PDB file of C-alpha atoms in Angstrom:
ATOM      1  CA  UNK N   1       0.000   0.000   0.000  1.00 54.00           C
ATOM      2  CA  UNK N   2       2.810   2.369   0.951  1.00 51.00           C
ATOM      3  CA  UNK N   3       4.609   1.504  -2.282  1.00 49.00           C
ATOM      4  CA  UNK N   4       1.529   2.485  -4.297  1.00 54.00           C
ATOM      5  CA  UNK N   5       1.280   5.774  -2.375  1.00 53.00           C
ATOM      6  CA  UNK N   6       4.934   6.524  -3.120  1.00 48.00           C
ATOM      7  CA  UNK N   7       4.359   5.897  -6.826  1.00 56.00           C
ATOM      8  CA  UNK N   8       1.326   8.195  -6.800  1.00 51.00           C
ATOM      9  CA  UNK N   9       3.279  10.914  -4.997  1.00 57.00           C
ATOM     10  CA  UNK N  10       6.158  10.647  -7.455  1.00 58.00           C
ATOM     11  CA  UNK N  11       3.750  10.851 -10.381  1.00 62.00           C
ATOM     12  CA  UNK N  12       2.097  13.918  -8.840  1.00 61.00           C
ATOM     13  CA  UNK N  13       5.415  15.729  -8.358  1.00 60.00           C
ATOM     14  CA  UNK N  14       6.594  14.799 -11.859  1.00 62.00           C
ATOM     15  CA  UNK N  15       3.385  16.181 -13.376  1.00 67.00           C
ATOM     16  CA  UNK N  16       3.686  19.345 -11.290  1.00 62.00           C
ATOM     17  CA  UNK N  17       7.331  19.743 -12.321  1.00 60.00           C
ATOM     18  CA  UNK N  18       6.408  19.361 -15.994  1.00 62.00           C
ATOM     19  CA  UNK N  19       3.650  21.966 -15.619  1.00 68.00           C
ATOM     20  CA  UNK N  20       6.104  24.419 -14.021  1.00 68.00           C
ATOM     21  CA  UNK N  21       8.651  23.807 -16.794  1.00 69.00           C
ATOM     22  CA  UNK N  22       5.941  24.278 -19.426  1.00 62.00           C
ATOM     23  CA  UNK N  23       4.825  27.561 -17.806  1.00 70.00           C
ATOM     24  CA  UNK N  24       8.414  28.858 -17.812  1.00 68.00           C
ATOM     25  CA  UNK N  25       8.821  27.856 -21.450  1.00 64.00           C
ATOM     26  CA  UNK N  26       5.543  29.549 -22.428  1.00 70.00           C
ATOM     27  CA  UNK N  27       6.536  32.705 -20.515  1.00 70.00           C
ATOM     28  CA  UNK N  28       9.790  32.838 -22.488  1.00 77.00           C
ATOM     29  CA  UNK N  29       7.874  32.427 -25.757  1.00 82.00           C
ATOM     30  CA  UNK N  30       5.483  35.220 -24.781  1.00 75.00           C
ATOM     31  CA  UNK N  31       8.424  37.521 -23.927  1.00 78.00           C
ATOM     32  CA  UNK N  32      10.098  36.807 -27.281  1.00 84.00           C
ATOM     33  CA  UNK N  33       6.879  37.471 -29.210  1.00 88.00           C
ATOM     34  CA  UNK N  34       6.268  40.684 -27.252  1.00 86.00           C
ATOM     35  CA  UNK N  35       9.830  41.835 -27.915  1.00 84.00           C
ATOM     36  CA  UNK N  36       9.503  41.159 -31.666  1.00 89.00           C
ATOM     37  CA  UNK N  37       6.231  43.101 -31.864  1.00 88.00           C
ATOM     38  CA  UNK N  38       7.801  46.005 -29.996  1.00 92.00           C
ATOM     39  CA  UNK N  39      10.757  46.030 -32.376  1.00 88.00           C
ATOM     40  CA  UNK N  40       8.385  46.174 -35.322  1.00 92.00           C
ATOM     41  CA  UNK N  41       5.981  48.787 -33.907  1.00 92.00           C
ATOM     42  CA  UNK N  42       8.643  50.878 -32.080  1.00 94.00           C
ATOM     43  CA  UNK N  43       6.294  52.163 -29.336  1.00 95.00           C
ATOM     44  CA  UNK N  44       7.509  54.740 -26.802  1.00 95.00           C
ATOM     45  CA  UNK N  45       4.963  53.613 -24.201  1.00 96.00           C
ATOM     46  CA  UNK N  46       5.033  50.014 -22.945  1.00 96.00           C
ATOM     47  CA  UNK N  47       4.392  47.916 -19.853  1.00 96.00           C
ATOM     48  CA  UNK N  48       7.450  47.037 -17.768  1.00 95.00           C
ATOM     49  CA  UNK N  49       7.004  44.767 -14.757  1.00 93.00           C
ATOM     50  CA  UNK N  50       3.328  45.701 -14.662  1.00 94.00           C
ATOM     51  CA  UNK N  51       3.856  49.483 -14.862  1.00 97.00           C
ATOM     52  CA  UNK N  52       3.005  51.691 -17.834  1.00 97.00           C
ATOM     53  CA  UNK N  53       6.244  53.368 -18.907  1.00 98.00           C
ATOM     54  CA  UNK N  54       6.690  56.117 -21.486  1.00 97.00           C
ATOM     55  CA  UNK N  55      10.099  57.301 -22.682  1.00 96.00           C
ATOM     56  CA  UNK N  56      11.729  59.522 -25.347  1.00 94.00           C
ATOM     57  CA  UNK N  57      11.498  58.222 -28.907  1.00 90.00           C
ATOM     58  CA  UNK N  58      14.941  59.447 -30.054  1.00 91.00           C
ATOM     59  CA  UNK N  59      17.014  56.936 -28.068  1.00 92.00           C
ATOM     60  CA  UNK N  60      19.470  54.330 -29.349  1.00 91.00           C
ATOM     61  CA  UNK N  61      18.608  50.785 -30.409  1.00 92.00           C
ATOM     62  CA  UNK N  62      20.587  49.496 -27.405  1.00 93.00           C
ATOM     63  CA  UNK N  63      18.506  51.451 -24.898  1.00 94.00           C
ATOM     64  CA  UNK N  64      15.261  50.597 -26.696  1.00 95.00           C
ATOM     65  CA  UNK N  65      16.221  46.932 -26.607  1.00 94.00           C
ATOM     66  CA  UNK N  66      16.777  47.117 -22.840  1.00 95.00           C
ATOM     67  CA  UNK N  67      13.347  48.700 -22.446  1.00 96.00           C
ATOM     68  CA  UNK N  68      11.563  46.373 -24.880  1.00 96.00           C
ATOM     69  CA  UNK N  69      13.025  43.265 -23.207  1.00 95.00           C
ATOM     70  CA  UNK N  70      12.158  44.780 -19.794  1.00 94.00           C
ATOM     71  CA  UNK N  71      15.751  44.325 -18.655  1.00 94.00           C
ATOM     72  CA  UNK N  72      16.152  48.075 -18.094  1.00 95.00           C
ATOM     73  CA  UNK N  73      16.970  48.576 -14.377  1.00 96.00           C
ATOM     74  CA  UNK N  74      15.760  45.032 -13.675  1.00 96.00           C
ATOM     75  CA  UNK N  75      18.869  44.256 -11.595  1.00 96.00           C
ATOM     76  CA  UNK N  76      18.199  47.159  -9.225  1.00 97.00           C
ATOM     77  CA  UNK N  77      14.540  46.192  -8.882  1.00 98.00           C
ATOM     78  CA  UNK N  78      15.346  42.519  -8.247  1.00 97.00           C
ATOM     79  CA  UNK N  79      17.890  43.377  -5.547  1.00 97.00           C
ATOM     80  CA  UNK N  80      15.534  45.882  -3.939  1.00 97.00           C
ATOM     81  CA  UNK N  81      12.747  43.302  -3.731  1.00 97.00           C
ATOM     82  CA  UNK N  82      15.145  40.839  -2.072  1.00 96.00           C
ATOM     83  CA  UNK N  83      16.258  43.127   0.753  1.00 97.00           C
ATOM     84  CA  UNK N  84      13.655  45.864   1.272  1.00 97.00           C
ATOM     85  CA  UNK N  85      10.446  45.631   3.269  1.00 95.00           C
ATOM     86  CA  UNK N  86       7.288  47.781   3.622  1.00 96.00           C
ATOM     87  CA  UNK N  87       8.699  49.708   6.594  1.00 96.00           C
ATOM     88  CA  UNK N  88      11.672  51.085   4.629  1.00 98.00           C
ATOM     89  CA  UNK N  89      11.974  54.677   3.486  1.00 98.00           C
ATOM     90  CA  UNK N  90      13.770  54.749   0.155  1.00 98.00           C
ATOM     91  CA  UNK N  91      15.798  57.371  -1.695  1.00 98.00           C
ATOM     92  CA  UNK N  92      16.267  56.581  -5.401  1.00 98.00           C
ATOM     93  CA  UNK N  93      19.262  58.573  -6.649  1.00 98.00           C
ATOM     94  CA  UNK N  94      19.401  58.713 -10.433  1.00 96.00           C
ATOM     95  CA  UNK N  95      15.686  58.075 -10.871  1.00 97.00           C
ATOM     96  CA  UNK N  96      15.652  58.681 -14.636  1.00 96.00           C
ATOM     97  CA  UNK N  97      12.133  57.983 -16.019  1.00 97.00           C
ATOM     98  CA  UNK N  98      11.034  56.422 -12.741  1.00 98.00           C
ATOM     99  CA  UNK N  99      11.143  52.635 -13.214  1.00 98.00           C
ATOM    100  CA  UNK N 100      12.954  51.841  -9.959  1.00 98.00           C
ATOM    101  CA  UNK N 101      11.014  54.558  -8.155  1.00 98.00           C
ATOM    102  CA  UNK N 102       7.713  52.985  -9.187  1.00 98.00           C
ATOM    103  CA  UNK N 103       8.837  49.532  -8.090  1.00 98.00           C
ATOM    104  CA  UNK N 104       9.814  51.055  -4.738  1.00 98.00           C
ATOM    105  CA  UNK N 105       6.391  52.710  -4.449  1.00 98.00           C
ATOM    106  CA  UNK N 106       4.666  49.366  -4.928  1.00 98.00           C
ATOM    107  CA  UNK N 107       6.842  47.910  -2.160  1.00 98.00           C
ATOM    108  CA  UNK N 108       6.805  50.628   0.521  1.00 98.00           C
ATOM    109  CA  UNK N 109       4.145  53.127  -0.637  1.00 98.00           C
ATOM    110  CA  UNK N 110       4.581  56.409  -2.506  1.00 98.00           C
ATOM    111  CA  UNK N 111       4.834  58.502   0.661  1.00 98.00           C
ATOM    112  CA  UNK N 112       7.966  56.580   1.658  1.00 98.00           C
ATOM    113  CA  UNK N 113       9.847  57.132  -1.606  1.00 98.00           C
ATOM    114  CA  UNK N 114      11.978  60.150  -2.550  1.00 98.00           C
ATOM    115  CA  UNK N 115      13.613  60.169  -5.976  1.00 98.00           C
ATOM    116  CA  UNK N 116      16.262  62.499  -7.362  1.00 98.00           C
ATOM    117  CA  UNK N 117      17.154  62.980 -11.039  1.00 97.00           C
ATOM    118  CA  UNK N 118      19.623  65.521 -12.391  1.00 95.00           C
ATOM    119  CA  UNK N 119      18.467  65.453 -16.037  1.00 93.00           C
ATOM    120  CA  UNK N 120      15.608  67.989 -16.286  1.00 93.00           C
ATOM    121  CA  UNK N 121      14.474  66.639 -19.688  1.00 92.00           C
ATOM    122  CA  UNK N 122      13.305  63.397 -18.019  1.00 95.00           C
ATOM    123  CA  UNK N 123      10.933  65.004 -15.523  1.00 96.00           C
ATOM    124  CA  UNK N 124       7.904  65.033 -17.846  1.00 96.00           C
ATOM    125  CA  UNK N 125       8.339  61.333 -18.601  1.00 97.00           C
ATOM    126  CA  UNK N 126       8.780  60.365 -14.953  1.00 98.00           C
ATOM    127  CA  UNK N 127       5.736  62.346 -13.825  1.00 98.00           C
ATOM    128  CA  UNK N 128       3.652  60.946 -16.696  1.00 98.00           C
ATOM    129  CA  UNK N 129       4.679  57.451 -15.630  1.00 98.00           C
ATOM    130  CA  UNK N 130       3.758  58.110 -12.010  1.00 98.00           C
ATOM    131  CA  UNK N 131       0.362  59.494 -13.026  1.00 98.00           C
ATOM    132  CA  UNK N 132      -0.309  56.587 -15.403  1.00 98.00           C
ATOM    133  CA  UNK N 133       0.251  54.126 -12.565  1.00 98.00           C
ATOM    134  CA  UNK N 134      -1.528  56.103  -9.823  1.00 98.00           C
ATOM    135  CA  UNK N 135       1.687  56.695  -7.879  1.00 98.00           C
ATOM    136  CA  UNK N 136       2.858  59.881  -6.182  1.00 98.00           C
ATOM    137  CA  UNK N 137       6.446  59.724  -4.922  1.00 98.00           C
ATOM    138  CA  UNK N 138       8.408  62.892  -4.316  1.00 98.00           C
ATOM    139  CA  UNK N 139      10.422  63.511  -7.484  1.00 98.00           C
ATOM    140  CA  UNK N 140      13.151  66.153  -7.186  1.00 98.00           C
ATOM    141  CA  UNK N 141      14.991  67.530 -10.206  1.00 97.00           C
ATOM    142  CA  UNK N 142      18.599  68.251  -9.360  1.00 96.00           C
ATOM    143  CA  UNK N 143      22.018  66.746  -8.776  1.00 96.00           C
ATOM    144  CA  UNK N 144      22.400  64.661  -5.622  1.00 97.00           C
ATOM    145  CA  UNK N 145      25.045  66.263  -3.424  1.00 96.00           C
ATOM    146  CA  UNK N 146      25.878  67.185   0.163  1.00 96.00           C
ATOM    147  CA  UNK N 147      25.354  70.876  -0.437  1.00 95.00           C
ATOM    148  CA  UNK N 148      23.393  73.341  -2.580  1.00 94.00           C
ATOM    149  CA  UNK N 149      24.431  75.454  -5.559  1.00 94.00           C
ATOM    150  CA  UNK N 150      24.965  74.696  -9.245  1.00 93.00           C
ATOM    151  CA  UNK N 151      26.875  71.989 -11.094  1.00 90.00           C
ATOM    152  CA  UNK N 152      27.696  71.209 -14.719  1.00 87.00           C
ATOM    153  CA  UNK N 153      25.776  68.152 -15.910  1.00 87.00           C
ATOM    154  CA  UNK N 154      26.004  66.171 -19.134  1.00 82.00           C
ATOM    155  CA  UNK N 155      22.621  65.335 -20.665  1.00 82.00           C
ATOM    156  CA  UNK N 156      22.830  62.397 -23.064  1.00 82.00           C
ATOM    157  CA  UNK N 157      20.216  61.520 -25.677  1.00 77.00           C
ATOM    158  CA  UNK N 158      20.477  58.016 -24.243  1.00 80.00           C
ATOM    159  CA  UNK N 159      19.388  59.050 -20.764  1.00 83.00           C
ATOM    160  CA  UNK N 160      21.121  56.116 -19.066  1.00 78.00           C
ATOM    161  CA  UNK N 161      24.459  57.775 -19.968  1.00 81.00           C
ATOM    162  CA  UNK N 162      23.689  61.200 -18.474  1.00 80.00           C
ATOM    163  CA  UNK N 163      26.223  62.058 -15.779  1.00 80.00           C
ATOM    164  CA  UNK N 164      28.428  64.580 -14.024  1.00 77.00           C
ATOM    165  CA  UNK N 165      31.346  62.500 -15.289  1.00 68.00           C
ATOM    166  CA  UNK N 166      32.053  64.251 -18.590  1.00 59.00           C
ATOM    167  CA  UNK N 167      34.840  62.165 -20.114  1.00 58.00           C
ATOM    168  CA  UNK N 168      32.422  60.017 -22.094  1.00 51.00           C
ATOM    169  CA  UNK N 169      32.350  59.500 -25.886  1.00 51.00           C
ATOM    170  CA  UNK N 170      28.799  60.629 -26.541  1.00 52.00           C
ATOM    171  CA  UNK N 171      27.797  63.743 -28.448  1.00 54.00           C
ATOM    172  CA  UNK N 172      25.894  65.355 -25.591  1.00 65.00           C
ATOM    173  CA  UNK N 173      24.617  68.644 -24.247  1.00 78.00           C
ATOM    174  CA  UNK N 174      25.654  70.269 -20.985  1.00 82.00           C
ATOM    175  CA  UNK N 175      23.563  72.220 -18.533  1.00 84.00           C
ATOM    176  CA  UNK N 176      23.938  73.896 -15.162  1.00 89.00           C
ATOM    177  CA  UNK N 177      21.655  72.095 -12.699  1.00 93.00           C
ATOM    178  CA  UNK N 178      20.712  72.684  -9.074  1.00 95.00           C
ATOM    179  CA  UNK N 179      22.503  70.640  -6.440  1.00 96.00           C
ATOM    180  CA  UNK N 180      20.298  68.871  -3.893  1.00 97.00           C
ATOM    181  CA  UNK N 181      21.460  68.447  -0.297  1.00 98.00           C
ATOM    182  CA  UNK N 182      20.839  64.716   0.186  1.00 98.00           C
ATOM    183  CA  UNK N 183      21.978  64.741   3.801  1.00 98.00           C
ATOM    184  CA  UNK N 184      19.218  67.207   4.658  1.00 97.00           C
ATOM    185  CA  UNK N 185      16.704  65.015   2.798  1.00 97.00           C
ATOM    186  CA  UNK N 186      17.912  61.859   4.541  1.00 98.00           C
ATOM    187  CA  UNK N 187      17.312  63.543   7.891  1.00 97.00           C
ATOM    188  CA  UNK N 188      13.984  65.136   6.914  1.00 97.00           C
ATOM    189  CA  UNK N 189      12.492  62.050   5.252  1.00 97.00           C
ATOM    190  CA  UNK N 190      14.040  59.561   7.720  1.00 98.00           C
ATOM    191  CA  UNK N 191      15.595  57.661   4.800  1.00 98.00           C
ATOM    192  CA  UNK N 192      17.101  54.281   5.676  1.00 98.00           C
ATOM    193  CA  UNK N 193      17.637  52.834   2.166  1.00 98.00           C
ATOM    194  CA  UNK N 194      19.587  54.297  -0.747  1.00 98.00           C
ATOM    195  CA  UNK N 195      19.292  53.007  -4.311  1.00 98.00           C
ATOM    196  CA  UNK N 196      21.885  54.598  -6.553  1.00 97.00           C
ATOM    197  CA  UNK N 197      22.620  54.455 -10.287  1.00 95.00           C
ATOM    198  CA  UNK N 198      24.384  57.646 -11.343  1.00 94.00           C
ATOM    199  CA  UNK N 199      26.844  56.605 -14.057  1.00 91.00           C
ATOM    200  CA  UNK N 200      30.109  56.909 -12.173  1.00 92.00           C
ATOM    201  CA  UNK N 201      29.263  59.892  -9.963  1.00 94.00           C
ATOM    202  CA  UNK N 202      28.736  57.462  -7.056  1.00 96.00           C
ATOM    203  CA  UNK N 203      32.489  57.471  -6.354  1.00 95.00           C
ATOM    204  CA  UNK N 204      32.167  61.186  -5.492  1.00 95.00           C
ATOM    205  CA  UNK N 205      28.718  61.229  -3.897  1.00 96.00           C
ATOM    206  CA  UNK N 206      28.722  58.237  -1.540  1.00 97.00           C
ATOM    207  CA  UNK N 207      31.651  59.461   0.626  1.00 96.00           C
ATOM    208  CA  UNK N 208      29.832  62.819   0.944  1.00 96.00           C
ATOM    209  CA  UNK N 209      26.674  61.281   2.429  1.00 97.00           C
ATOM    210  CA  UNK N 210      25.868  60.766   6.091  1.00 96.00           C
ATOM    211  CA  UNK N 211      25.399  56.996   6.126  1.00 97.00           C
ATOM    212  CA  UNK N 212      24.705  56.701   9.863  1.00 97.00           C
ATOM    213  CA  UNK N 213      20.888  56.478   9.402  1.00 97.00           C
ATOM    214  CA  UNK N 214      21.254  54.206   6.348  1.00 98.00           C
ATOM    215  CA  UNK N 215      21.108  50.436   6.763  1.00 96.00           C
ATOM    216  CA  UNK N 216      20.763  49.397   3.101  1.00 98.00           C
ATOM    217  CA  UNK N 217      22.650  50.576   0.010  1.00 98.00           C
ATOM    218  CA  UNK N 218      21.812  49.162  -3.431  1.00 98.00           C
ATOM    219  CA  UNK N 219      24.278  50.640  -5.878  1.00 98.00           C
ATOM    220  CA  UNK N 220      25.358  50.098  -9.474  1.00 97.00           C
ATOM    221  CA  UNK N 221      29.120  50.454  -9.722  1.00 96.00           C
ATOM    222  CA  UNK N 222      30.881  51.596 -12.906  1.00 95.00           C
ATOM    223  CA  UNK N 223      34.505  50.408 -13.014  1.00 94.00           C
ATOM    224  CA  UNK N 224      34.372  50.923 -16.793  1.00 91.00           C
ATOM    225  CA  UNK N 225      34.169  54.672 -16.089  1.00 90.00           C
ATOM    226  CA  UNK N 226      36.510  55.208 -13.143  1.00 91.00           C
ATOM    227  CA  UNK N 227      38.553  51.996 -13.053  1.00 93.00           C
ATOM    228  CA  UNK N 228      38.796  48.981 -10.782  1.00 94.00           C
ATOM    229  CA  UNK N 229      40.979  50.784  -8.242  1.00 95.00           C
ATOM    230  CA  UNK N 230      38.372  53.465  -7.469  1.00 95.00           C
ATOM    231  CA  UNK N 231      35.661  50.804  -7.509  1.00 96.00           C
ATOM    232  CA  UNK N 232      37.561  48.856  -4.843  1.00 96.00           C
ATOM    233  CA  UNK N 233      38.063  52.025  -2.788  1.00 96.00           C
ATOM    234  CA  UNK N 234      34.313  52.695  -2.803  1.00 97.00           C
ATOM    235  CA  UNK N 235      33.555  49.129  -1.702  1.00 97.00           C
ATOM    236  CA  UNK N 236      36.131  49.395   1.096  1.00 97.00           C
ATOM    237  CA  UNK N 237      34.612  52.723   2.173  1.00 97.00           C
ATOM    238  CA  UNK N 238      31.172  51.122   2.526  1.00 97.00           C
ATOM    239  CA  UNK N 239      32.621  48.166   4.434  1.00 97.00           C
ATOM    240  CA  UNK N 240      34.464  50.530   6.790  1.00 96.00           C
ATOM    241  CA  UNK N 241      31.190  52.445   7.275  1.00 96.00           C
ATOM    242  CA  UNK N 242      29.650  49.365   8.890  1.00 96.00           C
ATOM    243  CA  UNK N 243      28.115  47.654   5.878  1.00 97.00           C
ATOM    244  CA  UNK N 244      28.502  44.070   4.747  1.00 96.00           C
ATOM    245  CA  UNK N 245      28.414  43.033   1.108  1.00 97.00           C
ATOM    246  CA  UNK N 246      25.614  40.558   0.301  1.00 96.00           C
ATOM    247  CA  UNK N 247      26.719  38.601  -2.754  1.00 95.00           C
ATOM    248  CA  UNK N 248      23.534  36.483  -2.845  1.00 95.00           C
ATOM    249  CA  UNK N 249      21.343  39.602  -3.036  1.00 95.00           C
ATOM    250  CA  UNK N 250      23.584  41.409  -5.529  1.00 96.00           C
ATOM    251  CA  UNK N 251      23.208  41.104  -9.273  1.00 94.00           C
ATOM    252  CA  UNK N 252      26.124  41.627 -11.658  1.00 94.00           C
ATOM    253  CA  UNK N 253      27.270  45.257 -11.398  1.00 95.00           C
ATOM    254  CA  UNK N 254      24.492  46.044  -8.879  1.00 97.00           C
ATOM    255  CA  UNK N 255      25.921  45.597  -5.371  1.00 98.00           C
ATOM    256  CA  UNK N 256      23.909  45.244  -2.164  1.00 98.00           C
ATOM    257  CA  UNK N 257      25.342  46.432   1.164  1.00 98.00           C
ATOM    258  CA  UNK N 258      23.564  45.911   4.495  1.00 97.00           C
ATOM    259  CA  UNK N 259      24.497  47.221   7.938  1.00 95.00           C
ATOM    260  CA  UNK N 260      25.889  44.466  10.118  1.00 76.00           C
ATOM    261  CA  UNK N 261      23.043  44.632  12.684  1.00 68.00           C
ATOM    262  CA  UNK N 262      20.339  44.265  10.012  1.00 61.00           C
ATOM    263  CA  UNK N 263      18.027  41.230  10.244  1.00 60.00           C
ATOM    264  CA  UNK N 264      19.096  40.178   6.733  1.00 58.00           C
ATOM    265  CA  UNK N 265      22.631  39.428   7.930  1.00 55.00           C
TER     266      UNK N 265
END
């Protein structure tokens, strides 16, 4: 009797496993078909991870491909979902058109999300995206800093290349933008989590921030811009500031750092 039960159980699990494998296969097929249709139709408004996202139409094929495949900022979102919880208060530095910001809003609520973007040309797209998805985070246009004033900023047609770091190969425009005092915002908004993707500027900004109230840092590093040596120095700085590196929660060039007394350690 027990032998028969074991056979039935094995059959059940095999069938369930096949169903799961079939679902994964079908999901991949659906993604490929959706990508092909997007390539053909070239829309500048699509759904990414359940959110309606609009973006400029004059971007490169590489950036469009990242958007159409829904891989754009997927590493940051995946890492955030692994380590953040509904009680966190998140600052998204380098918010761009708002994809990570919106994912953060779904996780912790709009009132607990503050996003900062230096490229003023992206504001209309970010706000349109927030409105389209019934979200209302605080979106601040300006360069993340530890002080106020003005700073030269490079605005790239491919917005994921916009940066304070100007030694890039793109044919871009430059603008003077307002600097935003992030330390004042961290204190005012009681921020405990920083998500940062600012195309190399992180090596300058992170050491300027008061990290005492921060217990999570999710950051994309750019050794291709400032070299492996400076990348290592930034990692060491975070480690010396009381953070531990979580390799299991990190994803490629997106690194996750958690304070040592955090429950995730």
